[in-house]
Amino acid sequence: MQKRKLYELAKTIRSKNAGPDKITFDIIFTEKQTYELVCNSNVITKTSIANLYGIDENRITDFVTYDPANAIKFTIQRDKPSGSPGDSDIFGSQQYAPLLDLEIPV
């Protein structure tokens, strides 16, 4: 079975702050067909995201597929507040990188 990396299929993959204690992620597709292919592959699930980020599933506060925007969206509870000592990404904008190389069967 042939596979493609998520970054090859998605128009946008991003992360950003969702308040001081959460980071939200967006994976947005241009074509509905590609969005549905990724959703139906079950590669991106609450469980797989928890495994990818090495966190407990209960830290994922939201996980939705949003059909009108061809988007997969999820939010992770930070382990420390944004900007606090030891926080390595105050804006949460560098947290999407592990998603880029997810392999999706096509």
Steps between C-alpha positions, in 0.01 A plus 500: 500500500634840404532767770548877494614733773235720658685816394459390136123471538402790726480866400571619855645332808539739792496541875436804716402608849144444611536698819786474748447131577419342161641461151263441210587327173343532155545267205316647202452348154414671172299212355217323683612169345847527657352604835268198497785267397706615800205479740406153378859375530473523881864609513402820682296417808500616860697188593757539220554867586556412866753236393672737254543769765576257783214628715203350677178515297327701770728796413322522164208720594337515155526288186267572209468448130337809356347413163404856388868603510655164400691518828617285786539700820622404845612676816760387752527615861850642552717347769585853621343839424619697198794722589572335833855394590599199291240564227680450170233641266311799641271528195449126449583551133776238472308200633358373170828354367437137607186498283686576176642153445193295590455243224154478348400203281379626162 
